[in-house]
GROMACS .gro file of C-alpha atoms in nm:
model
  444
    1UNK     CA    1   2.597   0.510   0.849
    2UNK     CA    2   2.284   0.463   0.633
    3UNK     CA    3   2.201   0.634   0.284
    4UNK     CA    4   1.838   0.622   0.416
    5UNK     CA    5   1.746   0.970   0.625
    6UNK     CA    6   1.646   0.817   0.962
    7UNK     CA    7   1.421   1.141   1.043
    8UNK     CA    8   1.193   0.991   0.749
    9UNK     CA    9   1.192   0.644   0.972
   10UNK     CA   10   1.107   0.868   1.283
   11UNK     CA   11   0.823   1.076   1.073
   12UNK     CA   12   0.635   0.712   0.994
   13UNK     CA   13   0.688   0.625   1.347
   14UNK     CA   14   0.513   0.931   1.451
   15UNK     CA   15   0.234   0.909   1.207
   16UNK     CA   16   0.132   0.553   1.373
   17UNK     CA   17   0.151   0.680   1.722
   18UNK     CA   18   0.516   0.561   1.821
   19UNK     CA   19   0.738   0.877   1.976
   20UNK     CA   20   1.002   0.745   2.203
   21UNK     CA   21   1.251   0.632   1.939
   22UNK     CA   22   1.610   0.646   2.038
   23UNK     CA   23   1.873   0.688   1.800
   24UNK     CA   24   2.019   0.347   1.789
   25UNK     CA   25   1.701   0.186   1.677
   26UNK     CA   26   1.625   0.464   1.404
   27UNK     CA   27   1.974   0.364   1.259
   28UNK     CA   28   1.875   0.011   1.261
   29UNK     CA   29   1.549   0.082   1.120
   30UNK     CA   30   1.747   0.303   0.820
   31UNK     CA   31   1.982   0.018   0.736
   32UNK     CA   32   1.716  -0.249   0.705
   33UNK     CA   33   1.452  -0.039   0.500
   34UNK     CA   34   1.776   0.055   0.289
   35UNK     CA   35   1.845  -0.342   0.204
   36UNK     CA   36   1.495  -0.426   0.139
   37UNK     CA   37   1.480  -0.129  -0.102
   38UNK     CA   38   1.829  -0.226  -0.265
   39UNK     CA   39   1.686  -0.597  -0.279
   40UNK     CA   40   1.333  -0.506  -0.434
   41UNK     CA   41   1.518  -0.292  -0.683
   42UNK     CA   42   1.816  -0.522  -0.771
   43UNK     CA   43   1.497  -0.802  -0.819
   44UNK     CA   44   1.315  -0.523  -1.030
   45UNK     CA   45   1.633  -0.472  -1.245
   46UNK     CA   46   1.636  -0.839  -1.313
   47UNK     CA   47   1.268  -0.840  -1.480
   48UNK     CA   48   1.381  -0.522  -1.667
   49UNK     CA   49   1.679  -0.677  -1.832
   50UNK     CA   50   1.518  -0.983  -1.897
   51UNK     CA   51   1.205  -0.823  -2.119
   52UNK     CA   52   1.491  -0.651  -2.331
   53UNK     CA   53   1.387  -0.322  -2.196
   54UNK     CA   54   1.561  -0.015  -2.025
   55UNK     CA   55   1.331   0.195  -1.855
   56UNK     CA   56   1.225   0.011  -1.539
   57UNK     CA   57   0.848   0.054  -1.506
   58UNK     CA   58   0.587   0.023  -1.194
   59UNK     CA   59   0.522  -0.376  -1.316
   60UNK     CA   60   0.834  -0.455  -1.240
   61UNK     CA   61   0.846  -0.343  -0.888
   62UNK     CA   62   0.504  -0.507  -0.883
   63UNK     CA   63   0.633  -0.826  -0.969
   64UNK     CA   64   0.986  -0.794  -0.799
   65UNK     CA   65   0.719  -0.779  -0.454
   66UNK     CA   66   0.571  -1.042  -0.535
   67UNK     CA   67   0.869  -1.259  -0.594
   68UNK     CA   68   0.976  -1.179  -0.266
   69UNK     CA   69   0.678  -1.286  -0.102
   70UNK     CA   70   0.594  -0.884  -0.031
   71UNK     CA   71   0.207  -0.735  -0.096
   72UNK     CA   72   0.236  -0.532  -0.434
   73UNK     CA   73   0.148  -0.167  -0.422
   74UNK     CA   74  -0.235  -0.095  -0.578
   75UNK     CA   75  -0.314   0.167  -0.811
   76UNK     CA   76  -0.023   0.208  -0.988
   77UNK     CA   77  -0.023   0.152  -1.367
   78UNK     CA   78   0.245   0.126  -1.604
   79UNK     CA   79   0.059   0.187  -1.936
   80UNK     CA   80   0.039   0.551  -1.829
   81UNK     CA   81   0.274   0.835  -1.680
   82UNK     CA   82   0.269   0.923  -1.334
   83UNK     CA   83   0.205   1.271  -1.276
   84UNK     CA   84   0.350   1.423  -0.989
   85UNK     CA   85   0.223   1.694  -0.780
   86UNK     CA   86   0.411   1.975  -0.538
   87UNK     CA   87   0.307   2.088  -0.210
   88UNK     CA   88   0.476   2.287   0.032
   89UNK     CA   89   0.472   2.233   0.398
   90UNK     CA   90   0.743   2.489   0.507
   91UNK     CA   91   1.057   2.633   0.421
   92UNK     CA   92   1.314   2.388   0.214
   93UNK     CA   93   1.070   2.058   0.229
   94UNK     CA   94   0.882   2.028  -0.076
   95UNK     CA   95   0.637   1.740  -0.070
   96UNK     CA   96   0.527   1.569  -0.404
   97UNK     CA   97   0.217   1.349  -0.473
   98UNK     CA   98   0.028   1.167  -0.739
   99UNK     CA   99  -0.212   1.392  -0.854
  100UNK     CA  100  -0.547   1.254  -0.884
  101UNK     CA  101  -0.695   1.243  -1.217
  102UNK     CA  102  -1.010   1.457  -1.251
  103UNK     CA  103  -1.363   1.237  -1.379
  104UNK     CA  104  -1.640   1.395  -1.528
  105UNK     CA  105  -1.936   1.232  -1.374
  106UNK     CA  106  -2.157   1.366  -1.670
  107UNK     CA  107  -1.927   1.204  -1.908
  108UNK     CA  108  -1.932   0.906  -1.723
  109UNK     CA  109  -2.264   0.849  -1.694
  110UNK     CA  110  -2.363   0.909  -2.068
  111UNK     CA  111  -2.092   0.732  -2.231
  112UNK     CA  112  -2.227   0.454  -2.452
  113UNK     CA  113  -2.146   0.096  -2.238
  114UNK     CA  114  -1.873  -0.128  -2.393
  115UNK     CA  115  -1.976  -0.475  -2.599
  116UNK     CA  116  -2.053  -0.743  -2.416
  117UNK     CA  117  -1.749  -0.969  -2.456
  118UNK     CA  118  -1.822  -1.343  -2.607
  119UNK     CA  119  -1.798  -1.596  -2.440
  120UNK     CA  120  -1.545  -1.822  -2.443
  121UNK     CA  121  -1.574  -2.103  -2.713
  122UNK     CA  122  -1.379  -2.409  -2.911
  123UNK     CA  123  -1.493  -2.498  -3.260
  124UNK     CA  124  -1.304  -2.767  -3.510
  125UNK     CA  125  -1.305  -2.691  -3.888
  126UNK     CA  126  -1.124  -2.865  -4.156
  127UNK     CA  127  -0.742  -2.738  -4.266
  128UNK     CA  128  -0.698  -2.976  -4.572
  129UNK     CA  129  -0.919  -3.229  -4.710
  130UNK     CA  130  -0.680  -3.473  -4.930
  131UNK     CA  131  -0.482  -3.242  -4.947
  132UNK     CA  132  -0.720  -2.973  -5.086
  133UNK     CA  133  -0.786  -2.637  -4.827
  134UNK     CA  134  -1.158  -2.578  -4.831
  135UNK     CA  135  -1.308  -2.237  -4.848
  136UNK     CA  136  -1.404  -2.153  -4.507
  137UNK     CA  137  -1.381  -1.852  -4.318
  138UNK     CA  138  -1.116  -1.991  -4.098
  139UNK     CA  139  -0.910  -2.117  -4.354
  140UNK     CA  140  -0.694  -1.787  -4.520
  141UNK     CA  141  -0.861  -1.753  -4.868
  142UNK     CA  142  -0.662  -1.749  -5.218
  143UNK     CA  143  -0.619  -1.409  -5.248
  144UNK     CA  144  -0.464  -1.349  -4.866
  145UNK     CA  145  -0.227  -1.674  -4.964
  146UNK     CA  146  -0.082  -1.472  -5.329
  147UNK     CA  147  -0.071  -1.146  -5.149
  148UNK     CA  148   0.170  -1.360  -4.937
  149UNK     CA  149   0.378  -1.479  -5.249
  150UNK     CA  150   0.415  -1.148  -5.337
  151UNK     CA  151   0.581  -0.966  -4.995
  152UNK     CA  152   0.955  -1.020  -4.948
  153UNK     CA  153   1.090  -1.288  -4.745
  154UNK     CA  154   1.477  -1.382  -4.670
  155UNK     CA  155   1.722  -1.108  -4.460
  156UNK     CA  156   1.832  -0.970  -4.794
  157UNK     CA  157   1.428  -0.872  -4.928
  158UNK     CA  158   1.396  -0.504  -5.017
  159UNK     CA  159   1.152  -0.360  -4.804
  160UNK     CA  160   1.069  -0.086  -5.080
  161UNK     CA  161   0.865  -0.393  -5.258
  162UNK     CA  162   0.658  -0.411  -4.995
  163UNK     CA  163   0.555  -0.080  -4.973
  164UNK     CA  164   0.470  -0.013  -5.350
  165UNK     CA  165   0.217  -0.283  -5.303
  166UNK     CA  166   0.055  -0.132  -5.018
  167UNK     CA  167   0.186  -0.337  -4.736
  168UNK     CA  168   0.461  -0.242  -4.562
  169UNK     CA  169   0.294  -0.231  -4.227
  170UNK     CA  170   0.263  -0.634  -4.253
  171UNK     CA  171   0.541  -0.797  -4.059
  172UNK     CA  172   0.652  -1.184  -4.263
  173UNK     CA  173   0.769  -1.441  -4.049
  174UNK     CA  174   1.037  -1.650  -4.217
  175UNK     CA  175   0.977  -1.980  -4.346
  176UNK     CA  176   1.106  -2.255  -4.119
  177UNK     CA  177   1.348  -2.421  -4.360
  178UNK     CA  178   1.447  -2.791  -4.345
  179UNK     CA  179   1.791  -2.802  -4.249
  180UNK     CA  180   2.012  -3.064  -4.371
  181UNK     CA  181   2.321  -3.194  -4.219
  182UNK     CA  182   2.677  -3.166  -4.418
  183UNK     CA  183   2.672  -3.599  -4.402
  184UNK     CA  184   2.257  -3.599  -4.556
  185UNK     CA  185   2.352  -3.383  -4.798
  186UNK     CA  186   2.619  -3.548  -4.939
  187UNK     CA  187   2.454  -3.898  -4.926
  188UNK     CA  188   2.186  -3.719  -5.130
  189UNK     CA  189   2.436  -3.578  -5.364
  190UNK     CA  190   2.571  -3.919  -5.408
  191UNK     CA  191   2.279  -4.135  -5.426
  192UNK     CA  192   2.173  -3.941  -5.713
  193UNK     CA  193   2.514  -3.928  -5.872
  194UNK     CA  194   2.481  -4.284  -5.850
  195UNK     CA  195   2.126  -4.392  -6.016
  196UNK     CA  196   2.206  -4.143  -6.299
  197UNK     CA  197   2.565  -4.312  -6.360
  198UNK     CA  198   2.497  -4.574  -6.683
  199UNK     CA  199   2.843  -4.698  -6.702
  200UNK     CA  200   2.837  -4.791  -6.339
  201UNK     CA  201   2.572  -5.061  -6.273
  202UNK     CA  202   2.750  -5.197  -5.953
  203UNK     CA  203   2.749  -4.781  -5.808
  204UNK     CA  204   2.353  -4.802  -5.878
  205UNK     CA  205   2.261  -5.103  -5.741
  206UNK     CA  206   2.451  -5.018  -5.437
  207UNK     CA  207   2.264  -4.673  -5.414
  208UNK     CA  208   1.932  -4.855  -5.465
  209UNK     CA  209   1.977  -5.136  -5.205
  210UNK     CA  210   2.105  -4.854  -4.956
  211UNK     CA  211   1.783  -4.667  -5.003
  212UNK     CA  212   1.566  -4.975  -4.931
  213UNK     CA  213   1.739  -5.020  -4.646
  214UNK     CA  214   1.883  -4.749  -4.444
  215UNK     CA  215   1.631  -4.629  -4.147
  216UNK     CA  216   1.784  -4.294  -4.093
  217UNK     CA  217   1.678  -4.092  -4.425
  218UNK     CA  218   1.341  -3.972  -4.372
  219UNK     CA  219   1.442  -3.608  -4.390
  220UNK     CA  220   1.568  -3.664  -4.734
  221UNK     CA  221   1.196  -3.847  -4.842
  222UNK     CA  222   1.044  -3.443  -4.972
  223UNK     CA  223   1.398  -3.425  -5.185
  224UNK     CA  224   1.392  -3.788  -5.334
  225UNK     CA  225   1.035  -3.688  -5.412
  226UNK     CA  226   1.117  -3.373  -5.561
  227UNK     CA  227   1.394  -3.532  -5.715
  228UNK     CA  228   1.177  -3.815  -5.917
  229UNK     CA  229   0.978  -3.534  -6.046
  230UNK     CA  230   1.181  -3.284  -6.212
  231UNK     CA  231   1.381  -3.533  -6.345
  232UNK     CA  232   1.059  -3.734  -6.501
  233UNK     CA  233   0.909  -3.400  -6.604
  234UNK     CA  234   1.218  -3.299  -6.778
  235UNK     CA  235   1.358  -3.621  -6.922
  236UNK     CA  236   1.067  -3.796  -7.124
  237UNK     CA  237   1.254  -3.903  -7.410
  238UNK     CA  238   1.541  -4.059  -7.199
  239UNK     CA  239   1.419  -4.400  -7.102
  240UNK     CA  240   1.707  -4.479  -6.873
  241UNK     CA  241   1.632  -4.146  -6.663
  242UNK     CA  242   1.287  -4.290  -6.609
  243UNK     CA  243   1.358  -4.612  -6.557
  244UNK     CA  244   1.582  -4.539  -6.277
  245UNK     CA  245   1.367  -4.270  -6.144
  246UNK     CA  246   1.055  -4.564  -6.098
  247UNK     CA  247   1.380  -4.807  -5.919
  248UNK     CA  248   1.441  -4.488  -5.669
  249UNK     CA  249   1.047  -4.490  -5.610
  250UNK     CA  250   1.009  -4.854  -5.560
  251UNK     CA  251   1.327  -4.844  -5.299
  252UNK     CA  252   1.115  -4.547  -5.107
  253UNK     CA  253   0.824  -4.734  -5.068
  254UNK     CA  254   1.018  -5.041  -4.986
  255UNK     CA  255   1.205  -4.928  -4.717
  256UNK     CA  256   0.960  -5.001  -4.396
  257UNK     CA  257   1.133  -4.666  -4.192
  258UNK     CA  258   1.044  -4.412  -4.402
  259UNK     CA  259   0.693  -4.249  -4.379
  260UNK     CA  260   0.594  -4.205  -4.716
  261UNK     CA  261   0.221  -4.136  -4.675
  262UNK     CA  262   0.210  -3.727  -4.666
  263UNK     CA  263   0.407  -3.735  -5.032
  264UNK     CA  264   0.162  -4.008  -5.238
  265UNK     CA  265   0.001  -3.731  -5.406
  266UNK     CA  266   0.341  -3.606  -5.547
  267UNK     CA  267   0.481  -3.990  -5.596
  268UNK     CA  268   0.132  -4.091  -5.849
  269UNK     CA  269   0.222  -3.796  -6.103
  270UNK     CA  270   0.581  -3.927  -6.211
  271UNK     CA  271   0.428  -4.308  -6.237
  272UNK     CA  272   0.141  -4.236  -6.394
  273UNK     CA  273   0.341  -4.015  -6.663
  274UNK     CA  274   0.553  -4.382  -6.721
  275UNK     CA  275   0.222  -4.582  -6.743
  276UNK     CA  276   0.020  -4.342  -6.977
  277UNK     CA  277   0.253  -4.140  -7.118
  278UNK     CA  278   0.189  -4.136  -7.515
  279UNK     CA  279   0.545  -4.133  -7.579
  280UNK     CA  280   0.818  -4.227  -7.408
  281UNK     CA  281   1.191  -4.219  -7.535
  282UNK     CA  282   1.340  -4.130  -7.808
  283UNK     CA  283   1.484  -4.506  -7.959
  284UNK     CA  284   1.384  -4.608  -8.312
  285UNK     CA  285   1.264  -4.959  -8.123
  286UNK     CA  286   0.874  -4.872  -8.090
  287UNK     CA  287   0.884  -5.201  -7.824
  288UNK     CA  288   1.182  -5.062  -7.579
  289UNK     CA  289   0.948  -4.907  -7.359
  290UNK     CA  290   0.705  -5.181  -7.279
  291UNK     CA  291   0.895  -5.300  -6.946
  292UNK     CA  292   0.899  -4.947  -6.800
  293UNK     CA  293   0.564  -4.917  -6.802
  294UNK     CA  294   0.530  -5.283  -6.698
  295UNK     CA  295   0.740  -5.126  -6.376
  296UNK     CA  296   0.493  -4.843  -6.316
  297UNK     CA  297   0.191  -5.069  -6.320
  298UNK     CA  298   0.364  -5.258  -6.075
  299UNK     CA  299   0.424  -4.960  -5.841
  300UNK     CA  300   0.051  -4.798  -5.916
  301UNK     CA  301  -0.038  -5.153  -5.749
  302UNK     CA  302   0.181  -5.117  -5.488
  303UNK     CA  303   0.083  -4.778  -5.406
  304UNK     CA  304  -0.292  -4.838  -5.443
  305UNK     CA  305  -0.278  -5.126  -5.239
  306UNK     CA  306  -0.028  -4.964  -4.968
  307UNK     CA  307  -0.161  -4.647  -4.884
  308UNK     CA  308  -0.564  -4.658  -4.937
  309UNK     CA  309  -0.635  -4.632  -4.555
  310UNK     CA  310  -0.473  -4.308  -4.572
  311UNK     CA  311  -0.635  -4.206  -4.870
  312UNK     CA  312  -0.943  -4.375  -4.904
  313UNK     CA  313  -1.039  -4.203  -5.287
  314UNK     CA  314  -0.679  -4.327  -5.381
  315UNK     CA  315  -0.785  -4.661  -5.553
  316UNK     CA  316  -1.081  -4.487  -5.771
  317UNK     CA  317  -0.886  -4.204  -5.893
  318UNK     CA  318  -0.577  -4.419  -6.003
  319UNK     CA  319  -0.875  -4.659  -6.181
  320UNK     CA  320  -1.055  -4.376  -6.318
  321UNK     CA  321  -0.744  -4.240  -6.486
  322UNK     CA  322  -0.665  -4.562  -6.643
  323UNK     CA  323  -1.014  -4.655  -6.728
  324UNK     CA  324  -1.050  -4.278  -6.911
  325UNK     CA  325  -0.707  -4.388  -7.106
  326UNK     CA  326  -0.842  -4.710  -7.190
  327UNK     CA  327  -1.198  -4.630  -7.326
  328UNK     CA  328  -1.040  -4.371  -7.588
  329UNK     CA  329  -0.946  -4.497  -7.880
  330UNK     CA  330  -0.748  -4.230  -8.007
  331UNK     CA  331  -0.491  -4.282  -7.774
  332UNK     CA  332  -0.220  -4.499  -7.958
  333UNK     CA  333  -0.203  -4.901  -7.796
  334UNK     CA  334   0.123  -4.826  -7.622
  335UNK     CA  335  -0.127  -4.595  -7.372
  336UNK     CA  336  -0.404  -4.897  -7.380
  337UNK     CA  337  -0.131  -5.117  -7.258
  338UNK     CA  338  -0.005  -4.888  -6.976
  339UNK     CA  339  -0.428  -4.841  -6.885
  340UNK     CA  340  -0.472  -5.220  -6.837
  341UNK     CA  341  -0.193  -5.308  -6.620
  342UNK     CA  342  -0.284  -4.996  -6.405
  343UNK     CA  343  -0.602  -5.156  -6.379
  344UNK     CA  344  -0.550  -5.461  -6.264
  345UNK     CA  345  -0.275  -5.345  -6.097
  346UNK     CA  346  -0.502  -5.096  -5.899
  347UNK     CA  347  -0.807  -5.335  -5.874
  348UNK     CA  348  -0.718  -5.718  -5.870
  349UNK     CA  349  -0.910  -5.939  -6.054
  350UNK     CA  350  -1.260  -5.729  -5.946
  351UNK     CA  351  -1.157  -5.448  -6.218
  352UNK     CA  352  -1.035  -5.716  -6.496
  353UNK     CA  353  -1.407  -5.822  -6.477
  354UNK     CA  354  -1.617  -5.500  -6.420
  355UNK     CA  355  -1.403  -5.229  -6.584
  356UNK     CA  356  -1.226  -5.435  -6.895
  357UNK     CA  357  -1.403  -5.734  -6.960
  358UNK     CA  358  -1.740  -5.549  -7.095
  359UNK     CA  359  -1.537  -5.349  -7.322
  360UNK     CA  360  -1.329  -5.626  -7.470
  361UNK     CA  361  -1.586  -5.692  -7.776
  362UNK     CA  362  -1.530  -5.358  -7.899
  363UNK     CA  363  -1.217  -5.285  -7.816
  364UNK     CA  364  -1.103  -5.638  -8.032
  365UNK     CA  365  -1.226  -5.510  -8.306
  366UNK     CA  366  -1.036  -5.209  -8.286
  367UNK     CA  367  -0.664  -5.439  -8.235
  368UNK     CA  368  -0.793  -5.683  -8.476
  369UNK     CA  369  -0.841  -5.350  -8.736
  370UNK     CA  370  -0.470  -5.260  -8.669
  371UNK     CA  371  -0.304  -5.615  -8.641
  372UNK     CA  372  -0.477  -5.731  -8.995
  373UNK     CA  373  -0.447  -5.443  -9.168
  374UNK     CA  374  -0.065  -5.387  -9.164
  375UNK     CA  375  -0.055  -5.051  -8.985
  376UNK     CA  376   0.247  -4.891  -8.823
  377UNK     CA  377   0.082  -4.959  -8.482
  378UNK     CA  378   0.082  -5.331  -8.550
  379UNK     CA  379   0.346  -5.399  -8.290
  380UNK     CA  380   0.192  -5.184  -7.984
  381UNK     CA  381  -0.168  -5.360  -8.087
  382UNK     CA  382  -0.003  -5.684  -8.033
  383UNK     CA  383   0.136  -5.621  -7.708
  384UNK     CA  384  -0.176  -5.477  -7.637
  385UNK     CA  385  -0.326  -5.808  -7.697
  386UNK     CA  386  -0.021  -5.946  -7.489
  387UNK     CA  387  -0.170  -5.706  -7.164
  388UNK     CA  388  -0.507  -5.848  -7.222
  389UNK     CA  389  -0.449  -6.176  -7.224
  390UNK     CA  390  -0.244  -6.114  -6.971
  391UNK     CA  391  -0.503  -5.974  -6.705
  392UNK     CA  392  -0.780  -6.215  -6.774
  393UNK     CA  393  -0.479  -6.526  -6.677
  394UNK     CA  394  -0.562  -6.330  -6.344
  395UNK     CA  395  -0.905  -6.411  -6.325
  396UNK     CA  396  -0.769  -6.783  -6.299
  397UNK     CA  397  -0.568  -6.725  -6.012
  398UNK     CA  398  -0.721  -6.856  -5.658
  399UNK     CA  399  -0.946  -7.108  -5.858
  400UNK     CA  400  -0.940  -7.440  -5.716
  401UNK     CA  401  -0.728  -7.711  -5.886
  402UNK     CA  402  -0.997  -7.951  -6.146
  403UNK     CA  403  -0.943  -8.306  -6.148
  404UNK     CA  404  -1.063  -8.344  -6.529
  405UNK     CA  405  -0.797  -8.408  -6.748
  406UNK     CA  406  -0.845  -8.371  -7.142
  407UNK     CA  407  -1.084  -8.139  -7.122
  408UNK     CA  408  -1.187  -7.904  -7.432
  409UNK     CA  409  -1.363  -7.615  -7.513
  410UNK     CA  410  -1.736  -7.690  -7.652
  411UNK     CA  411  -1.933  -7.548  -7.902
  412UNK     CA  412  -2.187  -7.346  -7.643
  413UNK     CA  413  -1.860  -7.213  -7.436
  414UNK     CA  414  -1.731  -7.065  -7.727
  415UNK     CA  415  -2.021  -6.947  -7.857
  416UNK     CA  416  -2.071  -6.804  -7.472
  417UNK     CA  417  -1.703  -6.688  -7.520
  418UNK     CA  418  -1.765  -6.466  -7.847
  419UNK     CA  419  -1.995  -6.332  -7.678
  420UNK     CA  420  -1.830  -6.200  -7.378
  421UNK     CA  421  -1.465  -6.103  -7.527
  422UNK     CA  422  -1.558  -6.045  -7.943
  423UNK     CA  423  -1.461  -6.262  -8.150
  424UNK     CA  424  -1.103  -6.141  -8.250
  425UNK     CA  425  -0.979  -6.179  -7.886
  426UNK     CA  426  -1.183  -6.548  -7.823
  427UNK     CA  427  -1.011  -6.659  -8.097
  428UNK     CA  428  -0.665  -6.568  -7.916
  429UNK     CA  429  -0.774  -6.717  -7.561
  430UNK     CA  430  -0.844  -7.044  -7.767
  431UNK     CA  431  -0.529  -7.012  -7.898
  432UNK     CA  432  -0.352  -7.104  -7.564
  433UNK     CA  433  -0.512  -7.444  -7.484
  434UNK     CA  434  -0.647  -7.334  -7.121
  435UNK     CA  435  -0.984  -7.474  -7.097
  436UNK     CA  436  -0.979  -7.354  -6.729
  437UNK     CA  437  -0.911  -7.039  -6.837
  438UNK     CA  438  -1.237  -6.981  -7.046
  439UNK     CA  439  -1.461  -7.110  -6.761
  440UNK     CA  440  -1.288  -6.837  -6.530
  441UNK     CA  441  -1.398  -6.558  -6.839
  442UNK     CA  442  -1.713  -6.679  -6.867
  443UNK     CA  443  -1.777  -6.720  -6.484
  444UNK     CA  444  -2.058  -6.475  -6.383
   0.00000   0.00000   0.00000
């Protein structure tokens, strides 16, 4: 027998103009209309559990029809209650309805008419510029990004913070952290274990010829980089710290599988700070920091040259930091020497000619003051002479081979020479019997 009344079957029956039902078909009627309704609200129940809910609403019988290939019922809303109506059409069979809500025409009519909605629109606008946000409307401004610092993040935040500072209605997503494996992490542990180790020098090279090889350790490149520059920042007067902290960078940028590019602008800082740095290490030799800034020229080079297409103001802010370094001459020589690798370095022969060269008579005088005169800084101003002399032996590099042989300096190319380099540093070119070498200065 069915749960469904079969005189409800026989009352729609009626209504449509059908009366000569017999019982057996108003039983078969009942059992099928009570399986369609069991399978509509079994379908119903499904879209109910699914949105994590437990009231079952009119949108998800709305739905459950049309899943089942069934027209939906019109004019029923589930943003707002039903409200149900009684009418009586005889003794013991109450009839309910959906009352009819009541419109005031007047209202209606005079009501102010709703905004005209936009229309619909795409529009590009810049999210970082090197690295730099700009100040745009669409771009959250400074003070929205510290009111940020400020809420409580993590599961264990108190929630009372929020609300002394006024916003405890704003919800924080978490912060999608980077997830190491156990295996990364320990190689990470270990790798820097490793370079840090000074009785070990078979343990470092190891860990330095694994980094410029290994292809599966670009989720580690943000730690290595983080890595260089706390330990840089915090260990200036330790020149082994640094030296093996420029050996990690030069095995990162080395390595062809890792995709360096998005960190260059936290990789210059550290090597620039081994380049320039006015003082580095804390050893009574003044000269035992020469070669690792020597090794941070070379990787300012390397950078420069590497990543410009990415960054294409790299290459004149790297030579306008060295340039500033070199042009002051209260900086002590050990920074002048740092500045003019980094420039040549940086810019090739082009910046040995256009950004040193027409400085050289002035800055001679100023080694020539502290070689002759017996200073402290004698030492640094001779190495400084070393760098110089140093860069413009660039400037002969890619020259064609001469076929003269014998050939010396005359009066009207050294005369040209003084000229271009002051006399103090002429004197020094002369000094290494490259007659090549002074046509390549004096070349226009």
């Amino acid at each position: 027998m069915s749960a469904w009344n079969p005189d409800n079957i026989r009352d729609v029956a009626e209504s449509v103009g059908i009366t000569n039902l017999n019982d057996e078909v108003l039983s078969g009627l009942s059992a099928d209309v009570e399986f369609r309704l069991s399978q509509v609200l079994e379908e119903a129940f499904k879209l109910m559990r699914h949105s994590k809910r437990t009231t079952l609403t009119t949108q998800d019988i709305t739905h459950a029809l049309r899943m089942l290939d069934v027209e939906p019922l019109y004019g029923y809303e589930s943003t707002r209650p039903l409200r149900f109506g009684e009418a009586s059409i005889g003794p013991g069979q109450p009839l309910f309805y959906v009352e009819d809500e009541e419109v005031d025409f007047e209202k209606l009519i005079n009501a102010p008419l709703p905004k005209v909605p936009r229309e619909i629109a795409f529009t590009a606008h810049w999210l970082a510029v090197d690295g730099v946000q700009p100040s745009i409307p669409q771009n959250p401004s400074a003070a929205d990004s510290r009111n940020q610092e400020l809420l409580p993040k993590g599961p264990g935040a108190n929630p009372n913070l929020a609300a002394i500072s006024g916003n405890d209605n704003v919800t924080v997503k978490p912060l999608v952290k980077h997830i190491l494996s156990k295996e990364l992490q320990l190689y990470f542990e270990k790798i820097c274990s490793a370079l840090l180790d000074e009785t070990n020098d078979e343990y470092r090279v190891a860990a330095q010829a694994s980094l410029r090889s290994d292809p599966g350790l670009h989720q580690l490149v943000p730690y290595f980089v983080q890595f260089v520059s706390e330990k840089v920042t915090h260990n200036i007067k330790s020149l082994f710290v640094m030296t093996q902290m420029m050996q990690l960078t030069s095995a990162m940028l080395d390595n062809e599988s890792l995709f360096v590019d998005p960190y260059i602008a936290s990789l210059v800082p550290p090597v620039l700070t081994c380049l320039i740095s006015p003082r580095l290490g804390s050893s009574p030799n003044r000269l035992e920091h020469y070669p690792l800034r020597s090794l941070a020229a070379s990787l300012l080079g390397l950078i420069a040259n590497k990543f410009t297409e990415a960054s294409h103001s790299l290459k004149p802010r790297l030579a306008r930091t060295c340039l500033k370094h070199f042009l002051d001459p209260n900086k002590p020589f050990a920074v002048h020497y740092g500045a003019i690798l980094g420039l040549q370095a940086v810019g090739g022969r082009e910046s040995v000619r256009v950004l040193i060269m027409p400085n050289l008579r002035e800055y001679g005088k100023l080694l020539q003051e502290a070689i002759e005169g017996g200073t402290p800084a004698k030492a640094d101003a001779e190495m400084a002479v070393g760098a110089v002399l140093g860069v413009l032996e660039k400037l002969e590099e890619g020259r064609p081979p001469s076929l003269t042989n014998g050939y010396s300096v005359n009066q009207r190319e050294n005369s040209k020479l003084v000229e271009k380099v002051g006399e103090f540093l002429s004197s020094r070119v002369l000094q290494m019997g490259r007659p090549h070498l002074v046509q390549a200065i004096l070349e226009p």
